[in-house]
Amino acid sequence: MGLGTAKDTRGARVGVAVTAALAPVMWGTTYLVTTQMLPEGRPLLLAAVRALPAGLLLLLVGRKLPRGRWWGRAAVLGMLNIGFFFPLVFFGAYRLPGGVAATIGAIQPLLVAGFGVGVLGVRPGRRALIAGVVGVVGVGLLVLKAGATLDGAGIAAMVTAVVLMALGTVLVRRWGRPEGATLVDLTAWQLVAGGLFLTPLAALVEGAPPVPTTTNLLGFAYLGLLSTALGYVLWFRGIDRLGAGPASFLGLINPLVATMGGLVVLHQTLTGWQLLGLVLALGAMLAGQAPARRPAEPAPTREPAAASGDRVSQPGLPAA
């Protein structure tokens, strides 16, 4: 019976990881969709249109608003994961080669491990740290090219974006979600909070948007409905069930998919170093999914429920 339970738990983790991985798979196509289907030179517009419609749609589906302190928490998460993150990533993408931006993004598992010490009280294991370093090396070998341009402002924007997203990932795990709220609700609150910040900012800085073409509308629909609305629900579900650390390693799929998409569209080929980078990045991602081993603990005693009514989960363990 114990063996069967372990297999069921392992199978459930694999299922959650596979569905959560769909989010970075879709995010990996963002650069291609942006350059081929969306207006140029409008990072704030793209960020606003990507966030607010998707958030309002999910809000209509869930039909639930935050209560009490969750108004503040939703605002904080919305700014970290959406409001600040989206425009910084678009800004960095405009000023940096894709390989440099992807390599910077690959440091997220290491940042999540660092934030996890202070926020979750979970010390990262040696395996997770080694996998994080190997993941950065693998992504770098895969996507970096000789003579890559290093723009200071672009690097600063990307590093800031990755730091904010890592902190948001850890806080999502730390706070969970309030009693009665679903992951659709949690995602909607963040997207709406970020979108309400980005929309007036885009109008103020970039002016009136251009008249969209059919191609633009298709690109916005893809980014809003699939890459954002569906993608972030699956992503937050992965954080909720797997933990912040293992979920962050799934983000390594993003640059892998972006590179593969470029190879297919541009008919490029992989070099030997790129193949090695691909193997290292995939290996790091798989190694990062294994739950950390914990020492045996005495049987827990029954504790009174939290007075706030918030959903409580043990840091670093799959949530119920």
PDB file of C-alpha atoms in Angstrom:
ATOM      1  CA  MET A   1       0.000   0.000   0.000  1.00  0.00           C
ATOM      2  CA  GLY A   2       2.844   2.350   0.845  1.00  0.00           C
ATOM      3  CA  LEU A   3       4.529   1.593  -2.496  1.00  0.00           C
ATOM      4  CA  GLY A   4       1.325   2.289  -4.362  1.00  0.00           C
ATOM      5  CA  THR A   5       0.872   5.589  -2.556  1.00  0.00           C
ATOM      6  CA  ALA A   6       4.435   6.637  -3.413  1.00  0.00           C
ATOM      7  CA  LYS A   7       3.862   5.793  -7.083  1.00  0.00           C
ATOM      8  CA  ASP A   8       0.587   7.722  -7.104  1.00  0.00           C
ATOM      9  CA  THR A   9       2.295  10.749  -5.530  1.00  0.00           C
ATOM     10  CA  ARG A  10       5.172  10.564  -8.010  1.00  0.00           C
ATOM     11  CA  GLY A  11       2.742  10.202 -10.900  1.00  0.00           C
ATOM     12  CA  ALA A  12       0.723  13.168  -9.683  1.00  0.00           C
ATOM     13  CA  ARG A  13       3.873  15.322  -9.509  1.00  0.00           C
ATOM     14  CA  VAL A  14       4.821  14.324 -13.041  1.00  0.00           C
ATOM     15  CA  GLY A  15       1.351  15.234 -14.283  1.00  0.00           C
ATOM     16  CA  VAL A  16       1.445  18.630 -12.586  1.00  0.00           C
ATOM     17  CA  ALA A  17       4.971  19.278 -13.896  1.00  0.00           C
ATOM     18  CA  VAL A  18       3.957  18.422 -17.474  1.00  0.00           C
ATOM     19  CA  THR A  19       0.953  20.748 -17.432  1.00  0.00           C
ATOM     20  CA  ALA A  20       2.920  23.508 -15.687  1.00  0.00           C
ATOM     21  CA  ALA A  21       5.642  23.149 -18.326  1.00  0.00           C
ATOM     22  CA  LEU A  22       3.104  24.213 -20.965  1.00  0.00           C
ATOM     23  CA  ALA A  23       3.391  27.755 -19.580  1.00  0.00           C
ATOM     24  CA  PRO A  24       7.105  28.279 -20.403  1.00  0.00           C
ATOM     25  CA  VAL A  25       6.532  26.422 -23.675  1.00  0.00           C
ATOM     26  CA  MET A  26       4.011  29.104 -24.666  1.00  0.00           C
ATOM     27  CA  TRP A  27       6.180  31.871 -23.215  1.00  0.00           C
ATOM     28  CA  GLY A  28       9.034  30.609 -25.386  1.00  0.00           C
ATOM     29  CA  THR A  29       7.029  31.560 -28.484  1.00  0.00           C
ATOM     30  CA  THR A  30       6.477  35.138 -27.244  1.00  0.00           C
ATOM     31  CA  TYR A  31       9.542  36.593 -28.988  1.00  0.00           C
ATOM     32  CA  LEU A  32       8.561  35.022 -32.317  1.00  0.00           C
ATOM     33  CA  VAL A  33       4.938  36.176 -32.034  1.00  0.00           C
ATOM     34  CA  THR A  34       6.022  39.664 -30.953  1.00  0.00           C
ATOM     35  CA  THR A  35       8.431  40.171 -33.840  1.00  0.00           C
ATOM     36  CA  GLN A  36       6.230  38.606 -36.495  1.00  0.00           C
ATOM     37  CA  MET A  37       2.680  39.593 -35.525  1.00  0.00           C
ATOM     38  CA  LEU A  38       2.634  42.633 -33.200  1.00  0.00           C
ATOM     39  CA  PRO A  39       3.356  46.382 -33.580  1.00  0.00           C
ATOM     40  CA  GLU A  40       6.994  47.419 -33.202  1.00  0.00           C
ATOM     41  CA  GLY A  41       8.360  49.719 -30.523  1.00  0.00           C
ATOM     42  CA  ARG A  42       5.386  49.474 -28.158  1.00  0.00           C
ATOM     43  CA  PRO A  43       6.559  47.509 -25.106  1.00  0.00           C
ATOM     44  CA  LEU A  44       4.078  49.095 -22.674  1.00  0.00           C
ATOM     45  CA  LEU A  45       1.163  48.636 -25.068  1.00  0.00           C
ATOM     46  CA  LEU A  46       2.060  44.983 -25.596  1.00  0.00           C
ATOM     47  CA  ALA A  47       2.377  44.431 -21.850  1.00  0.00           C
ATOM     48  CA  ALA A  48      -0.975  46.136 -21.109  1.00  0.00           C
ATOM     49  CA  VAL A  49      -2.902  44.346 -23.854  1.00  0.00           C
ATOM     50  CA  ARG A  50      -1.384  41.061 -22.784  1.00  0.00           C
ATOM     51  CA  ALA A  51      -2.346  41.494 -19.118  1.00  0.00           C
ATOM     52  CA  LEU A  52      -5.619  43.379 -18.660  1.00  0.00           C
ATOM     53  CA  PRO A  53      -7.978  41.576 -21.098  1.00  0.00           C
ATOM     54  CA  ALA A  54      -6.748  38.191 -19.886  1.00  0.00           C
ATOM     55  CA  GLY A  55      -7.227  39.231 -16.264  1.00  0.00           C
ATOM     56  CA  LEU A  56     -10.746  40.544 -16.849  1.00  0.00           C
ATOM     57  CA  LEU A  57     -11.673  37.347 -18.687  1.00  0.00           C
ATOM     58  CA  LEU A  58     -10.479  35.187 -15.795  1.00  0.00           C
ATOM     59  CA  LEU A  59     -12.231  37.499 -13.336  1.00  0.00           C
ATOM     60  CA  LEU A  60     -15.509  36.890 -15.189  1.00  0.00           C
ATOM     61  CA  VAL A  61     -14.871  33.147 -15.035  1.00  0.00           C
ATOM     62  CA  GLY A  62     -14.069  33.070 -11.319  1.00  0.00           C
ATOM     63  CA  ARG A  63     -16.460  35.849 -10.237  1.00  0.00           C
ATOM     64  CA  LYS A  64     -14.574  36.392  -6.992  1.00  0.00           C
ATOM     65  CA  LEU A  65     -12.773  39.440  -5.610  1.00  0.00           C
ATOM     66  CA  PRO A  66     -10.035  39.535  -2.965  1.00  0.00           C
ATOM     67  CA  ARG A  67     -11.006  40.099   0.661  1.00  0.00           C
ATOM     68  CA  GLY A  68      -9.210  41.700   3.567  1.00  0.00           C
ATOM     69  CA  ARG A  69      -5.446  41.661   3.338  1.00  0.00           C
ATOM     70  CA  TRP A  70      -5.607  39.859  -0.001  1.00  0.00           C
ATOM     71  CA  TRP A  71      -6.283  43.189  -1.712  1.00  0.00           C
ATOM     72  CA  GLY A  72      -2.752  44.192  -0.751  1.00  0.00           C
ATOM     73  CA  ARG A  73      -1.260  40.791  -1.499  1.00  0.00           C
ATOM     74  CA  ALA A  74      -2.893  40.656  -4.936  1.00  0.00           C
ATOM     75  CA  ALA A  75      -1.513  44.125  -5.704  1.00  0.00           C
ATOM     76  CA  VAL A  76       2.008  43.115  -4.631  1.00  0.00           C
ATOM     77  CA  LEU A  77       1.956  39.878  -6.639  1.00  0.00           C
ATOM     78  CA  GLY A  78       0.380  41.649  -9.610  1.00  0.00           C
ATOM     79  CA  MET A  79       3.165  44.236  -9.724  1.00  0.00           C
ATOM     80  CA  LEU A  80       5.981  41.708  -9.239  1.00  0.00           C
ATOM     81  CA  ASN A  81       4.742  39.073 -11.690  1.00  0.00           C
ATOM     82  CA  ILE A  82       2.969  41.316 -14.216  1.00  0.00           C
ATOM     83  CA  GLY A  83       3.058  45.100 -13.813  1.00  0.00           C
ATOM     84  CA  PHE A  84       6.838  45.502 -13.509  1.00  0.00           C
ATOM     85  CA  PHE A  85       7.884  42.185 -15.066  1.00  0.00           C
ATOM     86  CA  PHE A  86       6.156  42.485 -18.458  1.00  0.00           C
ATOM     87  CA  PRO A  87       7.505  45.914 -19.534  1.00  0.00           C
ATOM     88  CA  LEU A  88      11.000  45.190 -18.207  1.00  0.00           C
ATOM     89  CA  VAL A  89      11.149  41.973 -20.245  1.00  0.00           C
ATOM     90  CA  PHE A  90       9.930  43.704 -23.412  1.00  0.00           C
ATOM     91  CA  PHE A  91      12.415  46.544 -22.838  1.00  0.00           C
ATOM     92  CA  GLY A  92      15.255  44.080 -22.353  1.00  0.00           C
ATOM     93  CA  ALA A  93      14.216  42.125 -25.437  1.00  0.00           C
ATOM     94  CA  TYR A  94      14.366  45.282 -27.553  1.00  0.00           C
ATOM     95  CA  ARG A  95      17.922  46.129 -26.393  1.00  0.00           C
ATOM     96  CA  LEU A  96      19.540  42.702 -26.032  1.00  0.00           C
ATOM     97  CA  PRO A  97      20.099  39.735 -28.328  1.00  0.00           C
ATOM     98  CA  GLY A  98      17.735  36.910 -27.471  1.00  0.00           C
ATOM     99  CA  GLY A  99      20.603  34.714 -26.265  1.00  0.00           C
ATOM    100  CA  VAL A 100      21.781  37.228 -23.684  1.00  0.00           C
ATOM    101  CA  ALA A 101      18.236  37.803 -22.417  1.00  0.00           C
ATOM    102  CA  ALA A 102      17.580  34.057 -22.180  1.00  0.00           C
ATOM    103  CA  THR A 103      20.817  33.414 -20.273  1.00  0.00           C
ATOM    104  CA  ILE A 104      19.940  36.109 -17.738  1.00  0.00           C
ATOM    105  CA  GLY A 105      16.488  34.565 -17.334  1.00  0.00           C
ATOM    106  CA  ALA A 106      18.060  31.184 -16.591  1.00  0.00           C
ATOM    107  CA  ILE A 107      19.370  32.424 -13.233  1.00  0.00           C
ATOM    108  CA  GLN A 108      15.817  32.398 -11.839  1.00  0.00           C
ATOM    109  CA  PRO A 109      16.101  28.967 -10.105  1.00  0.00           C
ATOM    110  CA  LEU A 110      19.152  30.218  -8.203  1.00  0.00           C
ATOM    111  CA  LEU A 111      17.336  33.402  -7.198  1.00  0.00           C
ATOM    112  CA  VAL A 112      14.291  31.412  -6.084  1.00  0.00           C
ATOM    113  CA  ALA A 113      16.566  29.225  -3.961  1.00  0.00           C
ATOM    114  CA  GLY A 114      18.057  32.333  -2.355  1.00  0.00           C
ATOM    115  CA  PHE A 115      14.702  33.983  -1.663  1.00  0.00           C
ATOM    116  CA  GLY A 116      13.390  30.672  -0.370  1.00  0.00           C
ATOM    117  CA  VAL A 117      15.852  30.788   2.521  1.00  0.00           C
ATOM    118  CA  GLY A 118      14.532  34.094   3.816  1.00  0.00           C
ATOM    119  CA  VAL A 119      10.859  33.884   2.813  1.00  0.00           C
ATOM    120  CA  LEU A 120      10.060  30.176   3.115  1.00  0.00           C
ATOM    121  CA  GLY A 121      12.742  29.140   5.587  1.00  0.00           C
ATOM    122  CA  VAL A 122      13.833  26.368   3.213  1.00  0.00           C
ATOM    123  CA  ARG A 123      17.541  25.810   2.642  1.00  0.00           C
ATOM    124  CA  PRO A 124      18.292  24.703  -0.935  1.00  0.00           C
ATOM    125  CA  GLY A 125      19.971  21.321  -1.288  1.00  0.00           C
ATOM    126  CA  ARG A 126      23.282  20.816  -3.038  1.00  0.00           C
ATOM    127  CA  ARG A 127      21.510  19.098  -5.925  1.00  0.00           C
ATOM    128  CA  ALA A 128      19.277  22.114  -6.555  1.00  0.00           C
ATOM    129  CA  LEU A 129      22.213  24.544  -6.495  1.00  0.00           C
ATOM    130  CA  ILE A 130      24.280  22.400  -8.861  1.00  0.00           C
ATOM    131  CA  ALA A 131      21.292  21.970 -11.184  1.00  0.00           C
ATOM    132  CA  GLY A 132      20.750  25.744 -11.156  1.00  0.00           C
ATOM    133  CA  VAL A 133      24.351  26.449 -12.191  1.00  0.00           C
ATOM    134  CA  VAL A 134      24.271  23.708 -14.844  1.00  0.00           C
ATOM    135  CA  GLY A 135      21.022  25.163 -16.184  1.00  0.00           C
ATOM    136  CA  VAL A 136      22.595  28.600 -16.649  1.00  0.00           C
ATOM    137  CA  VAL A 137      25.628  27.073 -18.390  1.00  0.00           C
ATOM    138  CA  GLY A 138      23.418  24.928 -20.620  1.00  0.00           C
ATOM    139  CA  VAL A 139      21.182  27.801 -21.686  1.00  0.00           C
ATOM    140  CA  GLY A 140      24.246  29.966 -22.289  1.00  0.00           C
ATOM    141  CA  LEU A 141      25.835  27.351 -24.568  1.00  0.00           C
ATOM    142  CA  LEU A 142      22.561  26.890 -26.421  1.00  0.00           C
ATOM    143  CA  VAL A 143      21.601  30.481 -27.128  1.00  0.00           C
ATOM    144  CA  LEU A 144      24.656  32.738 -26.747  1.00  0.00           C
ATOM    145  CA  LYS A 145      26.551  33.666 -29.884  1.00  0.00           C
ATOM    146  CA  ALA A 146      30.056  35.035 -30.308  1.00  0.00           C
ATOM    147  CA  GLY A 147      30.141  38.827 -30.354  1.00  0.00           C
ATOM    148  CA  ALA A 148      26.791  39.175 -28.566  1.00  0.00           C
ATOM    149  CA  THR A 149      26.056  42.823 -27.821  1.00  0.00           C
ATOM    150  CA  LEU A 150      25.923  43.718 -24.120  1.00  0.00           C
ATOM    151  CA  ASP A 151      23.736  46.759 -23.505  1.00  0.00           C
ATOM    152  CA  GLY A 152      23.901  48.043 -19.930  1.00  0.00           C
ATOM    153  CA  ALA A 153      20.312  49.281 -19.750  1.00  0.00           C
ATOM    154  CA  GLY A 154      18.995  46.080 -21.307  1.00  0.00           C
ATOM    155  CA  ILE A 155      20.957  43.891 -18.892  1.00  0.00           C
ATOM    156  CA  ALA A 156      19.749  45.956 -15.926  1.00  0.00           C
ATOM    157  CA  ALA A 157      16.139  45.626 -17.096  1.00  0.00           C
ATOM    158  CA  MET A 158      16.370  41.859 -17.558  1.00  0.00           C
ATOM    159  CA  VAL A 159      18.136  41.248 -14.247  1.00  0.00           C
ATOM    160  CA  THR A 160      15.549  43.361 -12.431  1.00  0.00           C
ATOM    161  CA  ALA A 161      12.713  41.510 -14.172  1.00  0.00           C
ATOM    162  CA  VAL A 162      14.108  38.100 -13.243  1.00  0.00           C
ATOM    163  CA  VAL A 163      14.680  39.148  -9.620  1.00  0.00           C
ATOM    164  CA  LEU A 164      11.105  40.446  -9.323  1.00  0.00           C
ATOM    165  CA  MET A 165       9.643  37.309 -10.918  1.00  0.00           C
ATOM    166  CA  ALA A 166      11.696  35.077  -8.597  1.00  0.00           C
ATOM    167  CA  LEU A 167      10.449  36.992  -5.565  1.00  0.00           C
ATOM    168  CA  GLY A 168       6.875  36.812  -6.878  1.00  0.00           C
ATOM    169  CA  THR A 169       7.235  33.058  -7.384  1.00  0.00           C
ATOM    170  CA  VAL A 170       8.364  32.559  -3.792  1.00  0.00           C
ATOM    171  CA  LEU A 171       5.604  34.801  -2.393  1.00  0.00           C
ATOM    172  CA  VAL A 172       2.952  32.894  -4.364  1.00  0.00           C
ATOM    173  CA  ARG A 173       4.199  29.759  -2.646  1.00  0.00           C
ATOM    174  CA  ARG A 174       4.438  31.463   0.751  1.00  0.00           C
ATOM    175  CA  TRP A 175       0.952  32.993   0.734  1.00  0.00           C
ATOM    176  CA  GLY A 176      -0.908  30.249  -1.128  1.00  0.00           C
ATOM    177  CA  ARG A 177      -4.435  31.506  -1.694  1.00  0.00           C
ATOM    178  CA  PRO A 178      -7.330  32.467   0.603  1.00  0.00           C
ATOM    179  CA  GLU A 179     -10.033  30.031   1.629  1.00  0.00           C
ATOM    180  CA  GLY A 180     -12.538  29.473  -1.184  1.00  0.00           C
ATOM    181  CA  ALA A 181     -10.411  31.090  -3.908  1.00  0.00           C
ATOM    182  CA  THR A 182      -9.206  29.108  -6.911  1.00  0.00           C
ATOM    183  CA  LEU A 183      -6.038  29.436  -8.960  1.00  0.00           C
ATOM    184  CA  VAL A 184      -8.139  31.128 -11.647  1.00  0.00           C
ATOM    185  CA  ASP A 185      -9.095  33.777  -9.073  1.00  0.00           C
ATOM    186  CA  LEU A 186      -5.496  34.250  -7.929  1.00  0.00           C
ATOM    187  CA  THR A 187      -4.293  34.602 -11.509  1.00  0.00           C
ATOM    188  CA  ALA A 188      -7.091  37.034 -12.392  1.00  0.00           C
ATOM    189  CA  TRP A 189      -6.302  39.323  -9.453  1.00  0.00           C
ATOM    190  CA  GLN A 190      -2.642  39.570 -10.431  1.00  0.00           C
ATOM    191  CA  LEU A 191      -3.304  40.172 -14.120  1.00  0.00           C
ATOM    192  CA  VAL A 192      -5.915  42.831 -13.410  1.00  0.00           C
ATOM    193  CA  ALA A 193      -3.668  44.580 -10.873  1.00  0.00           C
ATOM    194  CA  GLY A 194      -0.769  44.615 -13.311  1.00  0.00           C
ATOM    195  CA  GLY A 195      -2.980  45.568 -16.246  1.00  0.00           C
ATOM    196  CA  LEU A 196      -4.570  48.507 -14.407  1.00  0.00           C
ATOM    197  CA  PHE A 197      -1.075  49.844 -13.733  1.00  0.00           C
ATOM    198  CA  LEU A 198       0.183  49.291 -17.294  1.00  0.00           C
ATOM    199  CA  THR A 199      -2.777  50.640 -19.299  1.00  0.00           C
ATOM    200  CA  PRO A 200      -2.621  54.323 -18.258  1.00  0.00           C
ATOM    201  CA  LEU A 201       1.185  54.167 -18.255  1.00  0.00           C
ATOM    202  CA  ALA A 202       1.189  52.948 -21.855  1.00  0.00           C
ATOM    203  CA  ALA A 203      -1.203  55.720 -22.914  1.00  0.00           C
ATOM    204  CA  LEU A 204       0.886  58.364 -21.149  1.00  0.00           C
ATOM    205  CA  VAL A 205       4.300  57.233 -22.428  1.00  0.00           C
ATOM    206  CA  GLU A 206       3.522  55.796 -25.871  1.00  0.00           C
ATOM    207  CA  GLY A 207       0.402  57.728 -26.838  1.00  0.00           C
ATOM    208  CA  ALA A 208      -2.606  56.409 -28.740  1.00  0.00           C
ATOM    209  CA  PRO A 209      -2.177  52.854 -30.040  1.00  0.00           C
ATOM    210  CA  PRO A 210      -2.045  52.223 -33.801  1.00  0.00           C
ATOM    211  CA  VAL A 211      -5.021  50.752 -35.636  1.00  0.00           C
ATOM    212  CA  PRO A 212      -4.522  46.965 -35.285  1.00  0.00           C
ATOM    213  CA  THR A 213      -4.294  44.730 -38.326  1.00  0.00           C
ATOM    214  CA  THR A 214      -5.772  41.234 -38.532  1.00  0.00           C
ATOM    215  CA  THR A 215      -2.319  39.835 -37.848  1.00  0.00           C
ATOM    216  CA  ASN A 216      -1.971  42.079 -34.792  1.00  0.00           C
ATOM    217  CA  LEU A 217      -5.327  40.893 -33.431  1.00  0.00           C
ATOM    218  CA  LEU A 218      -4.367  37.239 -33.889  1.00  0.00           C
ATOM    219  CA  GLY A 219      -1.068  37.853 -32.111  1.00  0.00           C
ATOM    220  CA  PHE A 220      -2.753  39.666 -29.216  1.00  0.00           C
ATOM    221  CA  ALA A 221      -5.335  36.882 -28.932  1.00  0.00           C
ATOM    222  CA  TYR A 222      -2.620  34.240 -28.727  1.00  0.00           C
ATOM    223  CA  LEU A 223      -0.601  36.136 -26.120  1.00  0.00           C
ATOM    224  CA  GLY A 224      -3.651  37.080 -24.060  1.00  0.00           C
ATOM    225  CA  LEU A 225      -5.721  33.885 -24.096  1.00  0.00           C
ATOM    226  CA  LEU A 226      -3.112  31.128 -24.313  1.00  0.00           C
ATOM    227  CA  SER A 227       0.278  32.493 -23.283  1.00  0.00           C
ATOM    228  CA  THR A 228      -1.093  34.639 -20.450  1.00  0.00           C
ATOM    229  CA  ALA A 229      -4.560  33.559 -19.205  1.00  0.00           C
ATOM    230  CA  LEU A 230      -4.023  29.812 -19.557  1.00  0.00           C
ATOM    231  CA  GLY A 231      -0.245  29.955 -19.122  1.00  0.00           C
ATOM    232  CA  TYR A 232      -0.288  31.749 -15.772  1.00  0.00           C
ATOM    233  CA  VAL A 233      -3.041  29.541 -14.338  1.00  0.00           C
ATOM    234  CA  LEU A 234      -0.913  26.479 -15.149  1.00  0.00           C
ATOM    235  CA  TRP A 235       2.226  28.193 -13.819  1.00  0.00           C
ATOM    236  CA  PHE A 236       0.722  29.146 -10.461  1.00  0.00           C
ATOM    237  CA  ARG A 237      -0.749  25.647 -10.186  1.00  0.00           C
ATOM    238  CA  GLY A 238       2.768  24.268 -10.629  1.00  0.00           C
ATOM    239  CA  ILE A 239       4.116  26.531  -7.875  1.00  0.00           C
ATOM    240  CA  ASP A 240       1.207  25.539  -5.633  1.00  0.00           C
ATOM    241  CA  ARG A 241       1.632  21.778  -6.087  1.00  0.00           C
ATOM    242  CA  LEU A 242       5.352  21.325  -6.777  1.00  0.00           C
ATOM    243  CA  GLY A 243       6.916  24.126  -4.738  1.00  0.00           C
ATOM    244  CA  ALA A 244       8.687  27.284  -5.847  1.00  0.00           C
ATOM    245  CA  GLY A 245      12.063  25.642  -6.505  1.00  0.00           C
ATOM    246  CA  PRO A 246      11.010  22.776  -8.793  1.00  0.00           C
ATOM    247  CA  ALA A 247       8.582  25.040 -10.657  1.00  0.00           C
ATOM    248  CA  SER A 248      11.296  27.619 -11.314  1.00  0.00           C
ATOM    249  CA  PHE A 249      13.416  24.997 -13.102  1.00  0.00           C
ATOM    250  CA  LEU A 250      10.584  24.506 -15.593  1.00  0.00           C
ATOM    251  CA  GLY A 251      11.309  28.064 -16.740  1.00  0.00           C
ATOM    252  CA  LEU A 252      14.433  26.699 -18.482  1.00  0.00           C
ATOM    253  CA  ILE A 253      12.050  25.394 -21.153  1.00  0.00           C
ATOM    254  CA  ASN A 254      11.381  28.992 -22.232  1.00  0.00           C
ATOM    255  CA  PRO A 255      14.750  29.643 -23.960  1.00  0.00           C
ATOM    256  CA  LEU A 256      14.826  26.083 -25.276  1.00  0.00           C
ATOM    257  CA  VAL A 257      11.518  26.543 -27.070  1.00  0.00           C
ATOM    258  CA  ALA A 258      12.531  30.014 -28.263  1.00  0.00           C
ATOM    259  CA  THR A 259      15.710  28.568 -29.781  1.00  0.00           C
ATOM    260  CA  MET A 260      13.904  25.630 -31.357  1.00  0.00           C
ATOM    261  CA  GLY A 261      11.302  27.989 -32.819  1.00  0.00           C
ATOM    262  CA  GLY A 262      14.042  30.066 -34.418  1.00  0.00           C
ATOM    263  CA  LEU A 263      15.643  26.938 -35.858  1.00  0.00           C
ATOM    264  CA  VAL A 264      12.383  25.798 -37.423  1.00  0.00           C
ATOM    265  CA  VAL A 265      11.397  29.201 -38.816  1.00  0.00           C
ATOM    266  CA  LEU A 266      14.876  30.257 -39.961  1.00  0.00           C
ATOM    267  CA  HIS A 267      16.016  26.732 -40.956  1.00  0.00           C
ATOM    268  CA  GLN A 268      19.144  26.940 -38.809  1.00  0.00           C
ATOM    269  CA  THR A 269      21.141  23.988 -37.462  1.00  0.00           C
ATOM    270  CA  LEU A 270      22.538  23.264 -34.011  1.00  0.00           C
ATOM    271  CA  THR A 271      26.289  23.196 -33.438  1.00  0.00           C
ATOM    272  CA  GLY A 272      27.979  20.669 -31.196  1.00  0.00           C
ATOM    273  CA  TRP A 273      28.211  23.197 -28.348  1.00  0.00           C
ATOM    274  CA  GLN A 274      24.517  24.021 -28.706  1.00  0.00           C
ATOM    275  CA  LEU A 275      23.608  20.339 -28.534  1.00  0.00           C
ATOM    276  CA  LEU A 276      25.672  20.043 -25.352  1.00  0.00           C
ATOM    277  CA  GLY A 277      23.883  23.091 -23.947  1.00  0.00           C
ATOM    278  CA  LEU A 278      20.518  21.554 -24.803  1.00  0.00           C
ATOM    279  CA  VAL A 279      21.416  18.332 -22.973  1.00  0.00           C
ATOM    280  CA  LEU A 280      22.710  20.242 -19.917  1.00  0.00           C
ATOM    281  CA  ALA A 281      19.638  22.477 -19.717  1.00  0.00           C
ATOM    282  CA  LEU A 282      17.230  19.551 -20.023  1.00  0.00           C
ATOM    283  CA  GLY A 283      19.204  17.579 -17.440  1.00  0.00           C
ATOM    284  CA  ALA A 284      19.140  20.518 -15.024  1.00  0.00           C
ATOM    285  CA  MET A 285      15.395  20.905 -15.485  1.00  0.00           C
ATOM    286  CA  LEU A 286      14.768  17.218 -14.747  1.00  0.00           C
ATOM    287  CA  ALA A 287      17.127  17.226 -11.751  1.00  0.00           C
ATOM    288  CA  GLY A 288      15.357  20.272 -10.356  1.00  0.00           C
ATOM    289  CA  GLN A 289      11.999  18.465 -10.320  1.00  0.00           C
ATOM    290  CA  ALA A 290      12.983  15.891  -7.717  1.00  0.00           C
ATOM    291  CA  PRO A 291      11.558  16.795  -4.290  1.00  0.00           C
ATOM    292  CA  ALA A 292      14.222  17.522  -1.710  1.00  0.00           C
ATOM    293  CA  ARG A 293      14.853  14.818   0.854  1.00  0.00           C
ATOM    294  CA  ARG A 294      13.998  15.794   4.371  1.00  0.00           C
ATOM    295  CA  PRO A 295      15.084  14.179   7.622  1.00  0.00           C
ATOM    296  CA  ALA A 296      12.519  12.140   9.483  1.00  0.00           C
ATOM    297  CA  GLU A 297      10.430  14.228  11.847  1.00  0.00           C
ATOM    298  CA  PRO A 298       8.290  13.235  14.837  1.00  0.00           C
ATOM    299  CA  ALA A 299       4.571  12.830  14.255  1.00  0.00           C
ATOM    300  CA  PRO A 300       2.965  16.275  14.034  1.00  0.00           C
ATOM    301  CA  THR A 301       0.599  17.381  16.733  1.00  0.00           C
ATOM    302  CA  ARG A 302      -2.780  18.850  15.930  1.00  0.00           C
ATOM    303  CA  GLU A 303      -2.723  22.641  15.831  1.00  0.00           C
ATOM    304  CA  PRO A 304      -5.593  25.091  15.776  1.00  0.00           C
ATOM    305  CA  ALA A 305      -6.583  26.472  12.391  1.00  0.00           C
ATOM    306  CA  ALA A 306      -5.125  29.829  11.376  1.00  0.00           C
ATOM    307  CA  ALA A 307      -7.312  32.661  12.553  1.00  0.00           C
ATOM    308  CA  SER A 308      -7.111  34.453   9.225  1.00  0.00           C
ATOM    309  CA  GLY A 309      -8.804  31.588   7.390  1.00  0.00           C
ATOM    310  CA  ASP A 310      -6.051  31.618   4.764  1.00  0.00           C
ATOM    311  CA  ARG A 311      -5.101  28.371   3.147  1.00  0.00           C
ATOM    312  CA  VAL A 312      -1.946  27.060   4.825  1.00  0.00           C
ATOM    313  CA  SER A 313       0.644  24.770   3.293  1.00  0.00           C
ATOM    314  CA  GLN A 314       4.062  23.619   4.450  1.00  0.00           C
ATOM    315  CA  PRO A 315       6.826  25.486   2.608  1.00  0.00           C
ATOM    316  CA  GLY A 316       8.598  23.253   0.109  1.00  0.00           C
ATOM    317  CA  LEU A 317       5.980  20.502   0.155  1.00  0.00           C
ATOM    318  CA  PRO A 318       3.191  19.892  -2.376  1.00  0.00           C
ATOM    319  CA  ALA A 319       0.059  21.724  -1.312  1.00  0.00           C
ATOM    320  CA  ALA A 320      -3.054  19.717  -0.663  1.00  0.00           C
TER     321      ALA A 320
END
